[in-house]
Short mmCIF file of C-alpha atoms in Angstrom, two decimals:
data_model
loop_
_atom_site.label_atom_id
_atom_site.label_comp_id
_atom_site.label_asym_id
_atom_site.label_seq_id
_atom_site.Cartn_x
_atom_site.Cartn_y
_atom_site.Cartn_z
CA MET A 610 -1.90 -23.82 -13.00
CA LYS A 611 -4.78 -21.28 -11.60
CA TYR A 612 -6.37 -24.26 -9.13
CA LEU A 613 -3.04 -25.48 -7.64
CA LEU A 614 -1.70 -22.29 -6.09
CA TYR A 615 -5.57 -22.03 -5.58
CA ILE A 616 -4.46 -25.51 -3.38
CA LEU A 617 -1.00 -24.11 -2.12
CA LEU A 618 -2.22 -21.34 -1.05
CA CYS A 619 -4.66 -23.05 1.06
CA VAL A 620 -2.79 -25.08 2.86
CA SER A 621 -0.33 -23.81 3.20
CA SER A 622 -2.29 -20.61 5.47
CA SER A 623 -5.26 -22.91 6.44
CA VAL A 624 -3.10 -23.21 9.87
CA GLY A 625 -2.51 -19.79 11.15
CA ALA A 626 -0.84 -17.02 9.17
CA GLN A 627 2.75 -18.74 8.57
CA GLU A 628 5.93 -16.48 7.45
CA LEU A 629 5.92 -16.67 3.63
CA THR A 630 7.54 -19.35 1.92
CA LEU A 631 9.75 -19.71 -1.32
CA GLU A 632 7.87 -21.15 -3.25
CA GLN A 633 4.94 -18.66 -2.10
CA ALA A 634 7.13 -15.40 -2.90
CA GLN A 635 7.41 -17.06 -6.44
CA HIS A 636 3.70 -17.74 -7.07
CA LEU A 637 3.59 -13.65 -5.48
CA ALA A 638 6.40 -12.44 -7.66
CA SER A 639 4.94 -13.78 -10.74
CA LEU A 640 1.93 -11.46 -10.20
CA PRO A 641 3.67 -8.10 -10.66
CA LEU A 642 6.26 -9.54 -12.93
CA LYS A 643 3.85 -10.93 -15.22
CA CYS A 644 2.23 -7.22 -15.60
CA LEU A 645 5.24 -4.65 -15.16
CA GLN A 646 5.01 -4.21 -19.01
CA GLN A 647 1.81 -5.31 -20.09
CA GLU A 648 0.39 -1.61 -21.23
CA TYR A 649 -3.22 -2.83 -21.47
CA PRO A 650 -5.06 -3.03 -20.28
CA ASN A 651 -5.30 0.36 -18.65
CA LYS A 652 -6.49 3.11 -16.40
CA LEU A 653 -4.81 6.44 -16.90
CA GLY A 654 -5.88 9.42 -14.48
CA GLN A 655 -4.82 11.84 -16.37
CA MET A 656 -6.64 15.29 -17.46
CA LEU A 657 -6.69 16.94 -20.20
CA LEU A 658 -6.49 20.17 -21.57
CA ASP A 659 -5.79 19.23 -25.05
CA SER A 660 -6.02 16.61 -27.93
CA THR A 661 -1.79 16.80 -27.82
CA GLU A 662 -1.98 15.46 -24.94
CA ILE A 663 -3.51 12.00 -25.99
CA GLN A 664 -0.66 9.41 -25.90
CA SER A 665 -0.34 5.28 -24.81
CA PRO A 666 0.05 4.63 -21.72
CA LYS A 667 4.00 3.69 -21.55
CA LYS A 668 4.27 7.40 -23.54
CA LEU A 669 3.15 8.69 -20.61
CA HIS A 670 4.22 6.67 -17.72
CA PRO A 671 7.54 4.60 -19.04
CA THR A 672 8.39 3.64 -15.26
CA PHE A 673 4.43 3.33 -13.81
CA TYR A 674 2.27 2.20 -16.85
CA GLY A 675 2.44 -1.52 -16.79
CA CYS A 676 -0.52 -3.34 -13.95
CA PHE A 677 -3.90 -1.43 -15.01
CA ASP A 678 -2.80 1.90 -13.68
CA TRP A 679 -0.12 4.44 -12.07
CA HIS A 680 -0.65 3.24 -8.46
CA SER A 681 -0.60 -0.90 -8.96
CA SER A 682 2.42 -0.43 -11.05
CA VAL A 683 3.96 1.41 -8.17
CA HIS A 684 3.28 -1.59 -6.24
CA GLY A 685 4.06 -3.89 -8.32
CA HIS A 686 7.67 -2.18 -8.56
CA TRP A 687 7.43 -2.50 -4.59
CA SER A 688 6.43 -6.02 -4.48
CA LEU A 689 9.18 -7.21 -6.24
CA VAL A 690 11.85 -5.08 -5.00
CA PHE A 691 10.50 -6.14 -1.35
CA LEU A 692 10.77 -9.70 -2.33
CA LEU A 693 14.69 -9.80 -4.08
CA LYS A 694 15.21 -8.05 -0.71
CA ARG A 695 14.12 -11.55 1.76
CA PHE A 696 14.37 -14.38 -1.17
CA PRO A 697 17.64 -13.79 -2.18
CA ASN A 698 17.83 -17.19 -4.24
CA LEU A 699 14.13 -16.17 -5.70
CA PRO A 700 13.46 -17.72 -9.11
CA ASN A 701 13.33 -15.22 -12.09
CA ARG A 702 15.93 -13.16 -10.19
CA THR A 703 17.94 -11.73 -12.77
CA LEU A 704 14.18 -10.97 -15.43
CA ILE A 705 13.22 -8.98 -12.17
CA ILE A 706 16.19 -7.46 -11.91
CA GLN A 707 16.48 -6.56 -15.45
CA LYS A 708 12.45 -5.10 -15.89
CA LEU A 709 13.12 -3.01 -12.93
CA GLN A 710 16.51 -2.11 -14.00
CA THR A 711 14.61 -1.20 -17.56
CA ASN A 712 11.74 1.11 -15.83
CA LEU A 713 12.90 2.71 -12.80
CA SER A 714 16.17 3.95 -15.48
CA LYS A 715 17.04 7.85 -15.02
CA ALA A 716 15.20 8.94 -18.50
CA ASN A 717 11.60 6.80 -17.76
CA ILE A 718 11.71 9.03 -13.66
CA GLN A 719 12.22 12.23 -16.37
CA VAL A 720 9.56 11.55 -17.80
CA GLU A 721 7.71 10.44 -14.43
CA ILE A 722 8.82 14.14 -13.03
CA ASP A 723 7.69 16.02 -16.23
CA TYR A 724 4.51 14.39 -16.08
CA LEU A 725 3.35 15.73 -12.26
CA ASN A 726 5.32 19.08 -13.17
CA LYS A 727 2.90 20.17 -15.41
CA LYS A 728 0.39 22.42 -14.17
CA HIS A 729 -3.35 20.85 -14.23
CA GLU A 730 -0.95 17.45 -12.79
CA LYS A 731 -0.21 18.66 -9.53
CA SER A 732 -3.06 16.25 -7.65
CA PHE A 733 -2.31 13.17 -9.98
CA GLU A 734 -2.25 10.53 -7.62
CA ARG A 735 -2.34 12.84 -4.49
CA MET A 736 -2.16 10.78 -2.21
CA TYR A 737 -2.66 6.42 -2.26
CA GLY A 738 -0.06 7.23 -5.25
CA TRP A 739 1.83 9.34 -3.78
CA ASN A 740 2.22 6.48 -0.93
CA TRP A 741 3.31 4.07 -2.10
CA LEU A 742 6.00 5.19 -4.04
CA LEU A 743 7.27 6.52 -0.89
CA LYS A 744 7.78 2.74 -0.11
CA LEU A 745 9.16 2.27 -3.16
CA GLN A 746 11.57 4.60 -2.26
CA LEU A 747 12.13 3.16 1.42
CA GLU A 748 12.17 -0.23 0.14
CA LEU A 749 15.04 0.78 -2.75
CA GLU A 750 17.30 2.73 0.08
CA ALA A 751 16.84 -0.31 2.12
CA TYR A 752 18.38 -2.82 -0.02
CA ASN A 753 22.13 -3.26 0.25
CA GLU A 754 22.54 -4.28 -3.32
CA PRO A 755 24.41 -1.91 -5.93
CA PHE A 756 20.91 -2.46 -8.36
CA ALA A 757 19.52 -1.05 -5.61
CA GLN A 758 21.38 1.66 -4.79
CA GLU A 759 21.31 3.14 -8.25
CA LEU A 760 17.82 2.58 -8.69
CA ALA A 761 16.48 4.44 -5.26
CA GLN A 762 19.08 6.96 -6.61
CA ASN A 763 16.96 7.53 -10.16
CA LEU A 764 13.58 7.85 -8.39
CA LYS A 765 14.54 9.90 -5.70
CA PRO A 766 13.89 13.04 -7.37
CA LEU A 767 10.27 11.80 -8.17
CA SER A 768 9.91 11.06 -4.73
CA ASP A 769 11.48 14.39 -3.71
CA ILE A 770 8.41 16.28 -5.63
CA ILE A 771 5.86 14.14 -3.82
CA ILE A 772 7.31 14.62 -0.27
CA GLU A 773 7.18 18.56 -1.78
CA ARG A 774 3.97 18.43 -2.79
CA TYR A 775 2.30 16.73 0.98
CA ILE A 776 3.63 19.32 2.99
CA GLU A 777 2.41 22.22 0.39
CA PHE A 778 -0.75 19.40 0.51
CA LEU A 779 -2.31 18.77 3.45
CA PRO A 780 -3.20 22.13 5.51
CA LYS A 781 -4.73 22.42 2.73
CA LEU A 782 -7.21 19.66 3.63
CA LEU A 783 -9.18 21.05 5.92
CA TYR A 784 -11.22 17.80 6.63
CA PRO A 785 -10.01 14.04 6.06
CA VAL A 786 -11.36 11.95 4.23
CA ARG A 787 -12.50 8.28 5.99
CA VAL A 788 -13.37 6.56 2.56
CA GLY A 789 -12.40 2.60 2.18
CA THR A 790 -10.17 3.82 -0.51
CA HIS A 791 -7.62 5.31 -3.22
CA THR A 792 -8.43 8.48 -1.55
CA ASN A 793 -8.80 7.60 1.85
CA THR A 794 -6.86 10.55 3.85
CA ALA A 795 -4.83 8.45 6.98
CA PHE A 796 -3.27 6.21 5.14
CA GLY A 797 -2.61 8.44 2.58
CA LEU A 798 0.44 9.39 5.09
CA THR A 799 1.08 5.87 6.84
CA PHE A 800 4.12 4.95 3.81
CA ALA A 801 4.45 8.56 3.84
CA TRP A 802 5.13 8.93 7.75
CA ASP A 803 7.57 5.49 6.85
CA TYR A 804 9.80 7.36 5.11
CA ALA A 805 10.30 10.61 6.30
CA VAL A 806 11.33 8.62 9.41
CA HIS A 807 13.32 5.73 7.38
CA SER A 808 15.12 9.55 5.28
CA LYS A 809 15.49 11.48 8.69
CA ASN A 810 13.77 14.57 7.13
CA GLN A 811 12.58 16.69 10.22
CA ARG A 812 10.47 18.90 8.17
CA PHE A 813 8.78 16.01 6.54
CA GLN A 814 7.55 15.04 10.35
CA GLN A 815 6.31 17.96 11.25
CA SER A 816 3.82 18.52 8.83
CA ILE A 817 2.37 14.21 8.75
CA ARG A 818 1.99 14.56 12.20
CA ASP A 819 0.84 18.35 13.05
CA ASN A 820 -1.77 17.67 10.10
CA ALA A 821 -2.83 13.88 11.66
CA VAL A 822 -2.92 15.17 14.76
CA ARG A 823 -5.00 18.05 13.78
CA MET A 824 -7.33 15.51 11.28
CA PHE A 825 -8.01 12.90 13.96
CA ALA A 826 -6.93 13.96 17.34
CA LYS A 827 -10.97 14.36 18.39
CA ASP A 828 -12.09 11.49 17.11
CA GLU A 829 -13.90 8.65 18.83
CA ASN A 830 -15.62 5.79 18.92
CA CYS A 831 -15.31 4.66 14.10
CA PRO A 832 -18.53 2.81 13.89
CA PHE A 833 -16.47 0.02 13.08
CA THR A 834 -20.57 -1.69 12.11
CA TRP A 835 -20.56 0.48 8.57
CA GLU A 836 -17.54 -1.71 7.06
CA PRO A 837 -17.33 -2.83 5.18
CA SER A 838 -18.78 -0.47 2.29
CA GLY A 839 -19.37 -2.46 -1.11
CA THR A 840 -15.41 -1.36 -3.03
CA ASP A 841 -14.00 -0.89 0.32
CA PHE A 842 -10.41 -2.04 0.25
CA LEU A 843 -9.18 -0.09 2.93
CA SER A 844 -10.09 -0.34 6.86
CA PRO A 845 -11.00 3.43 7.72
CA CYS A 846 -10.91 2.41 11.37
CA LEU A 847 -7.80 0.65 11.52
CA GLU A 848 -6.12 2.94 8.79
CA GLU A 849 -6.40 6.50 10.72
CA MET A 850 -5.29 3.85 13.71
CA ALA A 851 -2.70 2.61 12.42
CA LEU A 852 -2.32 6.49 11.47
CA MET A 853 -1.73 7.23 15.19
CA GLN A 854 0.20 4.60 15.73
CA ARG A 855 2.54 5.76 13.73
CA VAL A 856 3.16 9.16 14.66
CA LEU A 857 1.49 10.38 18.42
CA PRO A 858 4.04 9.16 21.77
CA GLU A 859 2.98 5.26 23.24
CA GLY A 860 0.83 6.19 26.48
CA ASP A 861 -0.92 9.15 24.87
CA PHE A 862 -1.48 7.16 21.44
CA LEU A 863 -3.49 4.25 23.87
CA ILE A 864 -5.11 7.27 25.60
CA TRP A 865 -6.25 7.75 22.14
CA LEU A 866 -6.81 4.20 20.88
CA LYS A 867 -9.61 3.67 23.56
CA LYS A 868 -12.15 6.36 22.60
CA PHE A 869 -11.70 5.64 18.73
CA ALA A 870 -12.10 1.93 19.17
CA PRO A 871 -12.71 1.00 22.89
CA GLN A 872 -13.96 -2.44 21.21
CA LEU A 873 -10.23 -3.29 20.21
CA PHE A 874 -9.40 -3.76 24.29
CA SER A 875 -12.34 -6.21 25.46
CA LYS A 876 -11.52 -10.43 24.62
CA LYS A 877 -14.77 -10.79 22.88
CA PHE A 878 -14.19 -8.62 19.79
CA THR A 879 -14.87 -9.77 16.97
CA TRP A 880 -15.30 -9.55 13.20
CA GLU A 881 -16.17 -11.07 10.28
CA VAL A 882 -14.82 -11.19 7.01
CA ALA A 883 -15.56 -9.49 3.75
CA ARG A 884 -16.82 -11.53 1.68
CA VAL A 885 -16.32 -11.24 -2.60
CA SER A 886 -19.05 -12.38 -4.95
CA ASP A 887 -17.65 -12.04 -7.54
CA ARG A 888 -14.03 -11.79 -8.60
CA THR A 889 -13.74 -11.34 -11.75
CA ASP A 890 -15.01 -7.86 -10.24
CA GLY A 891 -12.18 -4.89 -10.33
CA HIS A 892 -14.20 -3.65 -7.55
CA LEU A 893 -16.24 -5.77 -5.97
CA VAL A 894 -12.77 -7.75 -5.52
CA HIS A 895 -11.23 -4.71 -3.75
CA LEU A 896 -12.99 -6.28 -0.42
CA ASP A 897 -10.24 -9.25 -0.49
CA GLY A 898 -8.02 -5.99 -0.67
CA LEU A 899 -10.04 -4.69 3.20
CA ASN A 900 -9.25 -7.87 4.41
CA PHE A 901 -5.53 -7.71 4.38
CA SER A 902 -5.47 -4.22 5.63
CA ARG A 903 -7.66 -5.33 8.07
CA ALA A 904 -5.19 -7.92 9.05
CA TRP A 905 -2.31 -5.76 8.70
CA ASN A 906 -3.30 -3.29 11.21
CA PHE A 907 -4.12 -6.11 13.24
CA TYR A 908 -0.61 -7.59 12.92
CA ARG A 909 1.19 -4.05 13.60
CA LEU A 910 -1.05 -2.91 16.81
CA ILE A 911 -0.10 -6.99 18.22
CA ASN A 912 3.66 -6.23 17.32
CA GLN A 913 3.99 -3.18 19.34
CA TYR A 914 1.32 -3.11 21.98
CA PRO A 915 1.48 -7.93 22.45
CA LYS A 916 0.23 -7.16 26.22
CA PRO A 917 -3.33 -5.75 25.48
CA PHE A 918 -4.29 -7.15 21.70
CA ALA A 919 -2.34 -10.60 21.67
CA HIS A 920 -6.08 -11.93 21.79
CA LEU A 921 -6.27 -9.88 18.69
CA LYS A 922 -4.38 -11.94 16.34
CA PRO A 923 -6.44 -15.12 15.78
CA LEU A 924 -9.35 -12.45 14.23
CA ALA A 925 -6.06 -10.84 12.51
CA ASP A 926 -4.99 -14.33 10.84
CA PHE A 927 -8.74 -14.62 10.40
CA HIS A 928 -8.73 -12.00 7.69
CA PHE A 929 -5.35 -12.94 6.59
CA ASN A 930 -5.86 -16.33 5.86
CA PHE A 931 -9.46 -15.60 3.82
CA SER A 932 -8.09 -13.52 1.24
CA LEU A 933 -4.68 -15.35 0.49
CA PRO A 934 -5.73 -18.32 -1.67
CA ALA A 935 -7.91 -15.99 -3.66
CA VAL A 936 -4.48 -14.32 -4.46
CA VAL A 937 -3.67 -16.60 -8.14
CA ASP A 938 -2.50 -15.96 -11.51
CA GLY A 939 -6.45 -15.67 -14.26
CA ASN A 940 -8.72 -12.47 -12.85
CA TYR A 941 -6.66 -10.17 -13.86
CA GLU A 942 -8.89 -7.63 -11.96
CA GLY A 943 -7.69 -8.73 -8.56
CA GLU A 944 -4.17 -10.23 -9.81
CA HIS A 945 -2.24 -6.48 -11.06
CA TRP A 946 -2.77 -5.42 -7.52
CA LEU A 947 -3.54 -7.47 -4.56
CA ALA A 948 -0.27 -9.49 -4.56
CA SER A 949 0.81 -6.68 -2.78
CA PHE A 950 -1.80 -6.36 -0.40
CA ALA A 951 -0.11 -9.55 0.89
CA LEU A 952 2.44 -8.49 0.72
CA HIS A 953 2.59 -6.31 3.41
CA ALA A 954 0.28 -8.16 5.43
CA PHE A 955 3.31 -10.71 5.40
CA GLU A 956 5.62 -7.73 6.09
CA GLU A 957 4.27 -6.94 9.57
CA LYS A 958 3.58 -9.76 10.43
CA LYS A 959 6.80 -9.82 10.76
#
């Protein structure tokens, strides 16, 4: 089966990054649907004070226990909501909604809240998981269906805690983290900013903007040639660019970008895709995610500034198409999360 899906995705992506089709959507939905309530294997990011805290993943996190870890479960939920919203006739729609309603019940969310309110878990999933949670919150709030609105209300108390955690933590972060994995500071603020804007939360917007400018405004000549590191799934240079693209006025952003990434303005700019030597290795397969990360940031840049950056479209498509066929059923190391990255690239491509 996975080889048929591989052929399907190869054919559908061979000409250029296309619109998401129902057939692709069905396949990409099948991956988070499969793991949303799959408890094991599981990687808990838990701090243990004593033996009484040793419990099963589902007991600890009755909402986000599937898909290997908490944050992957969160963006697995987002993937399904995203696809339901865009494909009303998506196969397994009823089953997907049932699973979302089961996981995102008020009672389950309260257990998640209780976990995050433990004094020794204040940094749990900071900021990668926080960022994806607010993306899920936005997707539910923007989906005008009764079931989605109910789930948005259920999730909101947890999201409100996360927002306060951001506002409390950001001034304490004296130096940004510039890696290509979970703790990347810039990526940890992008979806958070989108939700702050969507929810018209001026206080949250101000916190993100002020701290982003403080940490990144003076950056110049991002070392593109240093990417990728061995297990990156985010582009440190482009994620920083994406954050500043959000928080700065257009004119200020272009001035900043000419200092930060002058090579992007050149029509001769090229960038080799990240290649994966072993997709059964849970860390090495991260590099497929890096290709999607580069693609979604290029697409966002092109869509907002088509005149100076239209020449980047073939490069974005090349990165996107290179890893799209890898999002197949068969290796849990990649299948539990890569669909979300592919879908976000589709989302930014528009």
